[in-house]
Short mmCIF file of C-alpha atoms and ligand atoms in Angstrom, two decimals:
data_model
loop_
_atom_site.label_atom_id
_atom_site.label_comp_id
_atom_site.label_asym_id
_atom_site.label_seq_id
_atom_site.Cartn_x
_atom_site.Cartn_y
_atom_site.Cartn_z
CA MET A 286 26.66 17.28 -5.64
CA GLN A 287 24.42 19.73 -3.84
CA PRO A 288 21.63 18.61 -2.01
CA TYR A 289 18.02 19.46 -3.68
CA VAL A 290 15.18 20.51 -2.64
CA VAL A 291 11.88 19.03 -2.88
CA SER A 292 8.40 20.67 -1.92
CA HIS A 293 4.93 20.90 -2.43
CA TYR A 294 2.44 20.44 -5.55
CA ILE A 295 -0.55 22.09 -5.49
CA ASN A 296 -2.93 23.65 -8.15
CA GLY A 297 -1.07 22.00 -10.98
CA LYS A 298 2.53 23.60 -10.31
CA VAL A 299 5.22 22.83 -7.99
CA ALA A 300 4.75 25.58 -4.58
CA LYS A 301 7.33 26.27 -1.67
CA ALA A 302 6.51 25.90 1.75
CA GLN A 303 5.65 28.27 3.70
CA GLY A 304 6.97 27.44 6.81
CA SER A 305 10.84 26.70 7.29
CA ARG A 306 10.91 23.15 8.83
CA THR A 307 12.87 20.95 6.86
CA SER A 308 13.64 16.92 6.85
CA ASP A 309 16.78 15.23 5.57
CA ILE A 310 16.33 13.27 2.74
CA TYR A 311 19.13 10.63 2.18
CA ASN A 312 21.04 8.15 -0.47
CA PRO A 313 20.82 4.90 1.86
CA ALA A 314 23.36 3.15 -0.44
CA LEU A 315 25.79 5.89 0.28
CA GLY A 316 24.77 6.92 3.45
CA GLU A 317 24.70 10.43 3.08
CA VAL A 318 22.49 13.01 2.84
CA ALA A 319 20.71 14.06 -0.66
CA GLY A 320 17.98 16.40 -0.21
CA HIS A 321 15.96 18.32 1.92
CA LEU A 322 12.22 17.88 2.19
CA GLN A 323 10.33 21.14 2.99
CA LEU A 324 7.85 20.19 5.74
CA ALA A 325 3.75 22.00 5.54
CA ASN A 326 2.61 24.31 7.90
CA GLN A 327 -0.85 25.21 8.76
CA ALA A 328 -1.03 27.67 5.67
CA ASP A 329 0.21 24.92 3.64
CA ILE A 330 -2.62 22.71 4.41
CA GLN A 331 -4.86 24.88 4.06
CA ASP A 332 -3.95 26.23 0.83
CA VAL A 333 -3.74 22.58 -0.38
CA VAL A 334 -7.42 21.44 0.62
CA ALA A 335 -8.74 24.78 -0.44
CA SER A 336 -7.60 23.97 -3.89
CA ALA A 337 -8.60 20.13 -3.95
CA LYS A 338 -12.11 21.62 -2.30
CA LYS A 339 -12.55 23.76 -5.66
CA ALA A 340 -11.13 21.30 -8.36
CA ALA A 341 -13.50 18.78 -6.80
CA GLU A 342 -16.62 20.90 -7.81
CA SER A 343 -15.82 20.78 -11.34
CA TRP A 344 -13.53 17.35 -11.58
CA GLY A 345 -17.00 15.50 -10.39
CA ASN A 346 -18.97 16.77 -12.94
CA THR A 347 -16.57 16.36 -15.37
CA SER A 348 -17.94 13.07 -18.00
CA LEU A 349 -16.76 9.69 -17.10
CA ILE A 350 -15.31 9.91 -21.15
CA GLN A 351 -13.15 12.59 -20.58
CA ARG A 352 -12.07 11.29 -17.16
CA THR A 353 -11.17 7.59 -19.13
CA LYS A 354 -9.21 9.86 -22.22
CA ILE A 355 -7.39 11.41 -19.19
CA LEU A 356 -6.66 8.09 -17.52
CA PHE A 357 -5.30 6.53 -21.01
CA ALA A 358 -3.06 9.20 -21.29
CA MET A 359 -1.56 9.04 -17.53
CA ARG A 360 -1.17 5.16 -18.47
CA GLU A 361 1.01 6.00 -21.51
CA LYS A 362 2.82 8.65 -19.79
CA LEU A 363 4.01 6.91 -17.20
CA ALA A 364 4.92 3.96 -18.72
CA ALA A 365 7.29 5.98 -20.84
CA HIS A 366 8.87 7.33 -17.82
CA THR A 367 9.41 4.57 -16.26
CA ASP A 368 13.22 4.74 -16.14
CA GLU A 369 13.17 8.52 -14.95
CA LEU A 370 10.89 6.99 -11.73
CA ALA A 371 12.64 3.94 -10.88
CA ALA A 372 15.93 6.14 -10.82
CA ALA A 373 14.40 8.31 -8.26
CA ILE A 374 13.06 5.73 -6.12
CA THR A 375 16.37 3.68 -5.95
CA ARG A 376 18.29 7.05 -5.30
CA GLU A 377 15.97 7.79 -2.16
CA HIS A 378 14.70 4.48 -1.16
CA GLY A 379 17.79 2.02 -2.28
CA LYS A 380 15.83 -1.33 -3.81
CA VAL A 381 17.07 -2.33 -7.07
CA LEU A 382 16.37 -0.92 -10.37
CA SER A 383 14.62 -3.88 -11.62
CA ASP A 384 12.18 -3.67 -7.90
CA ALA A 385 11.15 -0.60 -8.63
CA LYS A 386 10.05 -0.62 -12.25
CA GLY A 387 8.19 -3.72 -10.74
CA GLU A 388 6.40 -1.83 -8.82
CA ILE A 389 5.65 0.78 -11.46
CA ALA A 390 4.17 -2.14 -13.28
CA ARG A 391 1.97 -2.96 -10.34
CA GLY A 392 0.89 0.96 -10.28
CA LEU A 393 -0.10 0.72 -13.93
CA GLU A 394 -2.52 -1.90 -13.58
CA THR A 395 -4.25 0.66 -11.28
CA ILE A 396 -4.54 2.76 -13.65
CA GLU A 397 -5.78 0.22 -16.50
CA PHE A 398 -8.84 -0.51 -13.52
CA ALA A 399 -9.76 2.83 -13.77
CA CYS A 400 -9.78 3.35 -17.30
CA GLY A 401 -12.79 1.01 -17.02
CA ILE A 402 -14.28 3.47 -14.70
CA ILE A 403 -17.99 3.63 -16.43
CA GLU A 404 -18.19 -0.10 -16.45
CA GLN A 405 -17.24 0.18 -12.51
CA LEU A 406 -19.73 2.73 -11.80
CA LYS A 407 -23.01 1.64 -13.31
CA GLY A 408 -25.73 1.46 -11.12
CA GLY A 409 -29.02 -0.81 -10.64
CA TYR A 410 -32.07 -0.13 -11.75
CA SER A 411 -35.36 -1.46 -11.01
CA ASP A 412 -38.64 -0.30 -13.87
CA GLN A 413 -42.07 -0.14 -12.46
CA VAL A 414 -41.18 -1.21 -8.79
CA ALA A 415 -44.21 0.21 -8.01
CA THR A 416 -47.13 1.65 -10.37
CA ASP A 417 -45.69 4.43 -12.53
CA ILE A 418 -42.48 4.47 -10.38
CA ASP A 419 -39.03 3.35 -11.03
CA LEU A 420 -36.20 3.11 -9.07
CA PHE A 421 -32.45 3.58 -9.28
CA SER A 422 -29.54 3.83 -7.76
CA ILE A 423 -26.19 6.11 -8.65
CA ARG A 424 -22.30 6.54 -7.08
CA GLN A 425 -21.19 9.95 -6.13
CA PRO A 426 -17.62 10.97 -5.14
CA LEU A 427 -17.09 11.89 -2.00
CA GLY A 428 -15.05 15.16 -2.74
CA VAL A 429 -11.91 15.83 -1.28
CA VAL A 430 -9.72 13.00 -0.32
CA ALA A 431 -6.05 11.97 1.20
CA GLY A 432 -3.81 9.42 0.39
CA ILE A 433 -1.20 9.00 3.07
CA THR A 434 1.62 6.74 2.23
CA PRO A 435 4.88 4.54 3.72
CA PHE A 436 8.40 4.40 1.93
CA ASN A 437 8.56 1.30 1.08
CA PHE A 438 6.62 1.65 -2.10
CA PRO A 439 6.69 5.34 -3.13
CA ILE A 440 4.76 5.34 -6.28
CA MET A 441 2.59 1.69 -6.40
CA VAL A 442 1.13 2.32 -3.03
CA PRO A 443 0.15 5.79 -4.61
CA LEU A 444 -1.19 4.75 -7.22
CA TRP A 445 -3.12 2.39 -5.38
CA MET A 446 -5.44 5.09 -4.53
CA CYS A 447 -5.14 8.04 -6.73
CA PRO A 448 -6.33 6.59 -10.40
CA VAL A 449 -9.59 5.36 -8.28
CA ALA A 450 -10.16 8.30 -6.32
CA ILE A 451 -9.65 10.00 -9.76
CA ALA A 452 -11.69 8.14 -11.77
CA CYS A 453 -14.57 8.81 -9.27
CA GLY A 454 -14.73 12.16 -9.74
CA ASN A 455 -12.87 13.37 -6.48
CA ALA A 456 -10.00 15.40 -5.74
CA PHE A 457 -6.48 13.90 -4.17
CA ILE A 458 -4.02 14.67 -1.79
CA LEU A 459 -1.35 12.96 -1.39
CA LYS A 460 1.63 12.71 1.55
CA PRO A 461 4.00 11.09 0.67
CA SER A 462 6.77 9.42 3.32
CA GLU A 463 9.24 11.76 4.18
CA ARG A 464 12.07 9.04 3.12
CA ASP A 465 11.35 8.97 -0.94
CA PRO A 466 8.88 11.95 -1.67
CA SER A 467 10.93 12.43 -5.06
CA VAL A 468 8.94 10.67 -6.97
CA SER A 469 5.64 12.12 -5.74
CA LEU A 470 6.34 15.64 -8.13
CA LEU A 471 7.36 13.56 -10.84
CA LEU A 472 4.35 11.73 -10.30
CA ALA A 473 2.13 14.97 -9.84
CA LYS A 474 4.36 16.43 -13.38
CA LEU A 475 2.76 13.37 -15.32
CA TRP A 476 -0.82 13.87 -14.30
CA THR A 477 -0.85 17.53 -15.34
CA GLU A 478 0.74 16.56 -18.95
CA ALA A 479 -1.88 13.82 -19.14
CA GLY A 480 -4.43 16.76 -19.00
CA LEU A 481 -5.68 16.57 -15.18
CA PRO A 482 -6.89 20.02 -14.44
CA ASP A 483 -5.14 21.95 -12.18
CA GLY A 484 -5.83 20.83 -8.20
CA VAL A 485 -7.31 17.63 -8.85
CA PHE A 486 -4.08 16.10 -7.85
CA ASN A 487 -1.92 17.51 -4.92
CA VAL A 488 1.29 16.59 -3.27
CA LEU A 489 1.75 17.94 0.53
CA GLN A 490 5.17 17.15 1.90
CA GLY A 491 5.46 16.58 5.71
CA ASP A 492 5.42 14.65 8.71
CA LYS A 493 2.85 14.61 11.35
CA GLU A 494 1.76 18.09 11.31
CA ALA A 495 0.78 17.15 7.99
CA VAL A 496 -1.17 14.06 8.51
CA ASP A 497 -2.78 15.69 11.77
CA GLY A 498 -3.98 18.79 9.85
CA LEU A 499 -5.58 16.59 6.73
CA LEU A 500 -7.36 14.28 9.80
CA GLN A 501 -8.95 17.27 11.58
CA HIS A 502 -9.83 19.75 7.94
CA PRO A 503 -13.65 19.85 7.88
CA ASP A 504 -13.14 19.89 3.76
CA VAL A 505 -11.32 16.92 3.70
CA ASP A 506 -13.94 13.84 3.25
CA GLY A 507 -12.09 10.64 2.90
CA ILE A 508 -8.24 8.99 4.34
CA SER A 509 -6.68 6.05 2.71
CA PHE A 510 -3.92 5.78 4.53
CA VAL A 511 -0.57 2.99 4.48
CA GLY A 512 1.53 2.35 6.59
CA SER A 513 2.78 0.48 10.24
CA THR A 514 0.26 -0.94 12.49
CA PRO A 515 0.43 1.71 15.30
CA ILE A 516 -0.12 4.82 13.23
CA ALA A 517 -2.67 2.88 11.01
CA ARG A 518 -4.27 2.68 14.32
CA TYR A 519 -3.85 6.32 14.84
CA VAL A 520 -5.40 7.30 11.60
CA TYR A 521 -8.34 5.19 11.31
CA GLU A 522 -9.41 6.46 15.12
CA GLN A 523 -8.59 10.33 14.31
CA GLY A 524 -10.17 10.13 11.16
CA ARG A 525 -13.30 8.64 11.90
CA ALA A 526 -13.79 10.83 15.21
CA HIS A 527 -13.84 14.06 12.40
CA GLY A 528 -15.82 12.22 10.68
CA LYS A 529 -14.48 10.95 7.69
CA ARG A 530 -14.53 8.35 5.86
CA VAL A 531 -11.08 6.26 6.70
CA GLN A 532 -9.37 3.10 5.02
CA ALA A 533 -6.00 2.07 6.96
CA LEU A 534 -4.01 -0.35 6.34
CA GLY A 535 -1.46 -1.23 8.81
CA GLY A 536 1.83 -4.15 9.04
CA ALA A 537 2.32 -6.95 8.75
CA LYS A 538 4.21 -10.32 9.87
CA ASN A 539 3.62 -13.10 6.84
CA HIS A 540 3.70 -16.71 7.62
CA VAL A 541 4.69 -19.51 4.76
CA VAL A 542 3.94 -23.15 5.62
CA VAL A 543 5.79 -25.22 4.01
CA MET A 544 4.43 -29.42 4.10
CA PRO A 545 7.10 -31.86 4.04
CA ASP A 546 5.05 -33.25 0.19
CA ALA A 547 6.23 -29.99 -0.95
CA ASP A 548 8.88 -29.63 -4.06
CA MET A 549 11.57 -28.18 -1.88
CA ASP A 550 13.50 -26.12 -4.19
CA LEU A 551 10.75 -24.57 -5.24
CA ALA A 552 9.90 -23.39 -2.08
CA ALA A 553 13.48 -22.84 -0.57
CA GLU A 554 13.76 -20.45 -3.47
CA HIS A 555 10.53 -18.79 -3.19
CA LEU A 556 10.88 -18.15 0.32
CA SER A 557 14.40 -16.78 -0.16
CA LYS A 558 13.09 -13.97 -3.00
CA ALA A 559 10.34 -13.24 -1.10
CA ALA A 560 12.46 -12.81 2.36
CA PHE A 561 15.14 -10.64 0.87
CA GLY A 562 13.42 -8.99 -2.34
CA SER A 563 13.89 -4.92 -1.55
CA ALA A 564 15.78 -5.98 1.28
CA GLY A 565 12.36 -7.52 3.61
CA GLU A 566 10.99 -4.14 3.16
CA ARG A 567 7.49 -4.96 1.74
CA CYS A 568 4.51 -5.62 3.70
CA MET A 569 3.65 -8.58 1.82
CA ALA A 570 7.46 -9.70 2.84
CA ILE A 571 7.89 -13.75 3.65
CA SER A 572 9.32 -13.19 7.24
CA VAL A 573 8.27 -16.71 8.52
CA GLY A 574 8.78 -20.04 7.40
CA ILE A 575 6.92 -22.55 9.45
CA ALA A 576 8.19 -25.87 8.60
CA VAL A 577 6.13 -28.69 9.19
CA GLY A 578 7.11 -32.42 9.92
CA ASP A 579 10.48 -33.15 8.27
CA ALA A 580 10.71 -30.03 5.96
CA ALA A 581 12.75 -28.22 8.66
CA ASP A 582 16.44 -29.46 8.14
CA VAL A 583 16.34 -29.98 4.11
CA LEU A 584 14.40 -26.53 4.00
CA ALA A 585 17.19 -24.77 6.27
CA GLU A 586 20.11 -26.30 4.35
CA LYS A 587 18.66 -25.06 0.94
CA LEU A 588 17.91 -21.47 2.68
CA ARG A 589 21.65 -21.02 3.84
CA THR A 590 22.70 -21.73 0.10
CA HIS A 591 20.27 -19.09 -1.24
CA ALA A 592 21.26 -16.60 1.30
CA LYS A 593 24.58 -16.76 0.29
CA ASN A 594 24.03 -16.41 -3.21
CA VAL A 595 22.04 -12.79 -2.97
CA VAL A 596 24.29 -9.88 -4.26
CA VAL A 597 23.94 -7.15 -2.09
CA ALA A 598 24.91 -3.73 -3.92
CA ASP A 599 24.22 -0.22 -4.67
CA GLY A 600 20.21 -0.69 -6.31
CA THR A 601 21.53 1.13 -9.37
CA GLN A 602 24.11 -1.50 -10.15
CA PRO A 603 22.94 -4.10 -12.77
CA ASN A 604 23.77 -7.50 -10.73
CA ALA A 605 22.49 -6.62 -7.42
CA ASP A 606 20.05 -8.65 -5.95
CA MET A 607 19.10 -6.29 -3.14
CA GLY A 608 20.03 -3.34 -1.70
CA PRO A 609 20.58 -0.97 1.40
CA LEU A 610 18.01 -0.02 4.21
CA VAL A 611 16.09 2.81 4.27
CA THR A 612 17.77 4.47 6.95
CA LYS A 613 20.60 3.68 9.71
CA ALA A 614 17.97 3.28 12.22
CA ALA A 615 16.16 0.32 10.44
CA GLN A 616 20.02 -1.09 9.76
CA GLU A 617 20.36 -0.53 13.77
CA ARG A 618 16.95 -2.24 14.43
CA VAL A 619 17.44 -5.18 12.21
CA THR A 620 20.81 -5.73 13.53
CA ARG A 621 19.74 -5.64 17.20
CA ILE A 622 16.78 -7.88 16.34
CA ILE A 623 19.20 -10.43 14.69
CA THR A 624 21.54 -10.06 17.91
CA GLU A 625 18.66 -10.80 20.47
CA ALA A 626 17.46 -13.85 18.61
CA GLU A 627 20.65 -14.87 18.65
CA ALA A 628 21.16 -14.35 22.49
CA ALA A 629 17.52 -16.02 22.96
CA GLY A 630 18.72 -19.17 21.94
CA ALA A 631 18.00 -19.05 18.00
CA ARG A 632 20.56 -20.86 15.55
CA LEU A 633 22.26 -17.98 13.45
CA ILE A 634 22.39 -19.88 9.63
CA ALA A 635 23.29 -16.95 7.56
CA ASP A 636 24.25 -13.77 9.74
CA GLY A 637 24.13 -10.45 7.39
CA ARG A 638 25.41 -8.22 9.99
CA GLY A 639 28.44 -5.76 9.60
CA LEU A 640 28.33 -6.19 5.87
CA ARG A 641 30.50 -3.94 3.79
CA VAL A 642 29.86 -3.23 0.50
CA PRO A 643 33.01 -2.36 -1.28
CA GLY A 644 32.89 1.50 -1.99
CA ARG A 645 29.61 2.08 -0.22
CA GLU A 646 30.93 1.70 3.16
CA LYS A 647 28.47 3.93 4.75
CA GLY A 648 25.38 2.37 3.01
CA PHE A 649 22.93 0.96 5.23
CA PHE A 650 23.65 -2.64 4.60
CA VAL A 651 22.45 -5.39 6.35
CA GLY A 652 22.70 -8.72 4.38
CA PRO A 653 20.71 -11.31 3.96
CA THR A 654 19.85 -13.27 7.48
CA VAL A 655 18.11 -17.19 8.23
CA LEU A 656 17.05 -17.82 12.21
CA ASP A 657 16.30 -21.38 12.97
CA ASN A 658 14.36 -22.28 15.79
CA VAL A 659 12.91 -19.65 16.25
CA ARG A 660 10.12 -19.22 19.00
CA THR A 661 7.36 -17.36 19.25
CA ASP A 662 8.21 -15.23 22.26
CA MET A 663 11.65 -13.72 20.58
CA SER A 664 11.36 -10.13 19.58
CA ALA A 665 12.39 -11.96 15.87
CA TYR A 666 9.11 -13.22 16.14
CA THR A 667 7.14 -10.30 17.62
CA GLU A 668 8.38 -7.51 16.11
CA GLU A 669 7.62 -6.92 12.40
CA ILE A 670 11.55 -6.43 11.77
CA PHE A 671 10.96 -4.97 7.90
CA GLY A 672 14.80 -6.27 6.73
CA PRO A 673 15.87 -9.13 4.74
CA VAL A 674 15.77 -11.83 7.76
CA LEU A 675 13.99 -14.80 7.35
CA ILE A 676 13.38 -16.66 10.54
CA LEU A 677 12.16 -20.43 10.62
CA THR A 678 9.83 -22.10 13.15
CA ARG A 679 9.55 -25.73 13.22
CA VAL A 680 5.49 -27.58 14.07
CA LYS A 681 4.50 -31.16 14.14
CA SER A 682 1.40 -30.36 12.06
CA LEU A 683 -0.77 -28.18 9.40
CA ALA A 684 -3.33 -27.63 12.47
CA GLU A 685 -0.51 -26.14 14.35
CA ALA A 686 1.03 -23.98 11.89
CA ILE A 687 -2.59 -22.36 10.96
CA ALA A 688 -2.99 -22.16 14.94
CA MET A 689 0.14 -19.89 15.28
CA ILE A 690 -0.60 -18.22 12.30
CA ASN A 691 -4.34 -16.92 14.03
CA ALA A 692 -2.72 -16.23 17.08
CA ASN A 693 -0.37 -13.69 15.59
CA PRO A 694 -1.96 -10.17 16.02
CA TYR A 695 -1.58 -9.21 12.11
CA GLY A 696 -3.39 -10.70 8.88
CA ASN A 697 -2.23 -9.22 5.84
CA GLY A 698 -0.72 -12.44 3.77
CA THR A 699 0.24 -15.32 3.92
CA GLY A 700 1.07 -18.61 2.04
CA ILE A 701 1.56 -22.59 1.96
CA PHE A 702 3.56 -24.50 0.15
CA THR A 703 2.39 -28.39 -0.82
CA ASN A 704 1.70 -30.88 -3.42
CA SER A 705 -1.27 -31.45 -1.28
CA GLY A 706 -5.15 -30.46 -2.86
CA ALA A 707 -6.42 -31.32 0.68
CA ALA A 708 -3.95 -29.61 2.60
CA ALA A 709 -4.15 -26.40 0.78
CA ARG A 710 -7.83 -26.26 0.47
CA GLU A 711 -7.83 -26.81 4.48
CA PHE A 712 -5.21 -24.25 5.10
CA GLN A 713 -7.28 -21.71 2.64
CA ARG A 714 -10.67 -22.00 4.51
CA ARG A 715 -8.97 -21.74 7.91
CA VAL A 716 -6.36 -19.27 8.40
CA HIS A 717 -7.13 -16.07 9.53
CA VAL A 718 -5.58 -13.75 7.11
CA GLY A 719 -6.56 -11.21 4.10
CA MET A 720 -4.54 -12.38 1.24
CA VAL A 721 -3.59 -16.44 0.65
CA GLY A 722 -0.55 -17.78 -1.79
CA ILE A 723 -0.95 -21.71 -2.53
CA ASN A 724 2.56 -22.02 -3.85
CA ILE A 725 2.78 -18.19 -4.04
CA PRO A 726 4.85 -16.46 -1.52
CA ILE A 727 3.94 -13.02 -2.27
CA PRO A 728 -0.19 -12.94 -2.72
CA VAL A 729 -0.66 -9.27 -3.71
CA PRO A 730 -4.06 -9.38 -5.78
CA VAL A 731 -3.96 -7.95 -9.73
CA ALA A 732 -6.18 -4.40 -9.78
CA TRP A 733 -9.11 -6.05 -11.05
CA TYR A 734 -9.49 -7.43 -7.23
CA SER A 735 -8.66 -5.84 -4.08
CA PHE A 736 -5.85 -5.75 -1.46
CA GLY A 737 -6.27 -5.96 2.38
CA GLY A 738 -5.77 -7.51 5.66
CA TRP A 739 -7.65 -8.74 8.12
CA ASN A 740 -7.06 -8.08 12.31
CA ASP A 741 -3.84 -5.42 13.32
CA SER A 742 -3.33 -5.34 9.59
CA LEU A 743 -6.10 -3.20 8.05
CA PHE A 744 -8.68 -0.89 10.14
CA GLY A 745 -12.03 -0.02 7.87
CA ASP A 746 -14.51 -1.65 6.28
CA TYR A 747 -12.74 -1.95 2.51
CA HIS A 748 -9.57 -3.37 0.99
CA ILE A 749 -7.69 -1.27 -1.20
CA TYR A 750 -7.99 -0.20 -5.23
CA GLY A 751 -10.56 -2.43 -7.38
CA ALA A 752 -13.85 -3.23 -6.50
CA ASP A 753 -13.47 -2.06 -2.93
CA GLY A 754 -11.74 0.84 -4.10
CA VAL A 755 -14.70 2.35 -5.90
CA ARG A 756 -16.96 1.80 -3.08
CA PHE A 757 -14.48 3.65 -0.57
CA TYR A 758 -14.39 6.55 -3.26
CA THR A 759 -17.74 7.07 -3.86
CA ARG A 760 -21.39 7.13 -1.76
CA LYS A 761 -24.40 5.75 -3.04
CA LYS A 762 -27.68 7.68 -3.74
CA VAL A 763 -30.69 5.75 -4.50
CA ILE A 764 -33.69 7.54 -6.45
CA THR A 765 -37.14 6.92 -6.32
CA GLN A 766 -39.12 8.78 -9.28
CA ARG A 767 -42.41 9.27 -10.92
CA TRP A 768 -43.50 11.38 -13.98
CA PRO A 769 -47.12 11.74 -13.27
CA GLU A 770 -49.59 12.65 -16.37
CA PRO A 771 -51.15 16.05 -15.53
CA HIS A 772 -54.42 15.27 -12.99
CA GLN A 773 -53.28 11.94 -12.37
CA GLU A 774 -53.99 10.69 -8.82
CA SER A 775 -51.05 11.85 -6.81
CA GLY A 776 -50.79 9.24 -4.60
CA ALA A 777 -50.04 11.57 -1.34
CA SER A 778 -50.45 10.15 2.09
CA PHE A 779 -50.61 10.75 5.52
CA ALA A 780 -49.55 7.33 6.26
CA PHE A 781 -45.99 5.94 5.51
CA PRO A 782 -44.96 5.70 1.92
CA SER A 783 -46.26 2.36 0.53
CA HIS A 784 -46.87 1.53 -3.11
CA LYS A 785 -49.16 -0.54 -5.52
P1 NAD B 96 5.04 4.59 8.83
O1 NAD B 96 3.70 4.16 9.72
O2 NAD B 96 6.32 4.90 9.98
O3 NAD B 96 4.50 5.94 8.23
C1 NAD B 96 3.61 6.22 6.93
C2 NAD B 96 3.02 7.42 7.05
O4 NAD B 96 2.78 7.89 8.06
C3 NAD B 96 4.40 8.40 6.64
O5 NAD B 96 3.54 9.30 5.34
C4 NAD B 96 4.11 9.33 7.33
O6 NAD B 96 4.81 10.53 7.43
C5 NAD B 96 3.28 8.83 8.69
N1 NAD B 96 3.55 9.03 10.24
C6 NAD B 96 4.58 8.76 10.18
N2 NAD B 96 4.21 9.15 12.09
C7 NAD B 96 3.16 9.29 11.95
C8 NAD B 96 2.39 9.91 13.60
N3 NAD B 96 3.39 9.95 14.67
N4 NAD B 96 1.55 10.40 12.95
C9 NAD B 96 0.78 11.19 11.88
N5 NAD B 96 1.66 10.59 10.64
C10 NAD B 96 2.55 9.52 10.59
O7 NAD B 96 5.13 3.46 7.96
P2 NAD B 96 6.85 3.48 7.05
O8 NAD B 96 7.83 3.27 7.99
O9 NAD B 96 6.91 4.75 5.98
O10 NAD B 96 6.26 2.11 6.22
C11 NAD B 96 6.84 0.94 6.68
C12 NAD B 96 5.35 0.32 7.22
O11 NAD B 96 4.60 0.43 6.48
C13 NAD B 96 5.35 -1.07 7.51
O12 NAD B 96 5.01 -1.29 8.82
C14 NAD B 96 4.81 -2.03 6.32
O13 NAD B 96 3.99 -3.46 6.92
C15 NAD B 96 3.39 -1.03 6.09
N6 NAD B 96 2.91 -1.49 5.08
C16 NAD B 96 2.05 -1.49 5.09
C17 NAD B 96 1.45 -2.09 4.00
C18 NAD B 96 0.03 -2.63 3.26
O14 NAD B 96 -0.71 -2.80 2.42
N7 NAD B 96 -0.55 -2.98 4.65
C19 NAD B 96 1.69 -1.83 2.20
C20 NAD B 96 3.16 -1.12 2.70
C21 NAD B 96 3.75 -0.83 3.89
#
């Protein structure tokens, strides 16, 4: 098959890049180049921001009823195109089709939340705060906002951002990952078909040059970023230095504690699915199991069985549980970390290195891997592996488990498996992590709550989507008003206004 070309979407249509730089898009199951991505230059950045700025002026004045109608239409469009979107995700990301459909379903939820924008934007009103004076507050859009997104959820993460930003009256520029950009164009096309005016949703393809251009452009008012911690920190600092509102979600190292009283079958099954699902390329993947007391041996044995039973194949195969990693570099990184852990004394319970998938020998596969007796000084613990590797550590008490989690620089998600309400309560209150699961391994909040970590997993004050999303994408205005009768005493004063 001839490689395809992916370009921008500006002002309601696909737009060819004005420069000549490109990067390769791979099909990771085949290990082959599938297409070429056109990368933005300065002229593309100027065009997309100008288009969004113009669109933001009229879109911000469009009635909430009209915005809501378009959001409802978009929800139906996305649901109807699930198969096409999932196929594009699997082709470039590698995850299995059922998982690709799962991320679309979670994205749909955010649109459903945004359909209730009239409720979310209700302001406060105080009648007669002073004699003949009323006071009320409203929230208004920022203007132009950009979303810079990672490869691992090429539609869900953009949908964490754009429905809320657009519902609030902003124009949105999506800068997707270079690894799996095709689905962003399908998303753009569906927004247009749903009736969104041209320029309200745009896609700028590119790399660091595109990101820096958005961070520095005076007409970009807000930036939502999701990706790795070093880039999140950079985007936050640069965006703030250029006067923008920024929320930047970073990487993770998610721990799950298994208490000796837990249902071990339940815990082992959930841990393995949360560690190996999407080949571990989820910011909420479980990468560290902390076995407390005598939970360790029984858990390790059950995890060995689960790891052995995972079907690793091309994500398009109906029986596949897990597909390849996204790039050859990712495959090499994960393999290196396993080798280093083994050399440092970890016990390899299941080894996914060198896995060969028949007919897909060049694919970027690593099989499910379980490492026991991992210490916190090993690279398997200190690095975000972002692959199908579950590491096990052993501690004596819940207090020791909580101390380990709180000493980790990340703080995205965590969980505990136990049958003790007291242990669960102690854990939920003392752990320094943004999202906590009790007998739930991947506690991603539904769209009516907000998503976000602590520490190096989030820079900025607001979590993403939900009520925090509405706050992030709007500015508050408070109005104090009086409608005096003719000849009424003016109330003007040289002293600071105080009311009766
Ligand atoms: P990444 O940080 O490499 O890329 C994210 C975005 O930043 C991409 O759009 C990329 O083009 C851009 N980028 C990359 N390098 C840049 C640079 N030097 N300057 C400016 N922009 C740059 O992340 P990734 O590999 O695509 O995604 C995986 C990471 O994302 C993991 O660390 C994962 O934990 C994290 N993630 C976090 C969450 C969350 O909610 N906290 C969700 C999903 C993924």
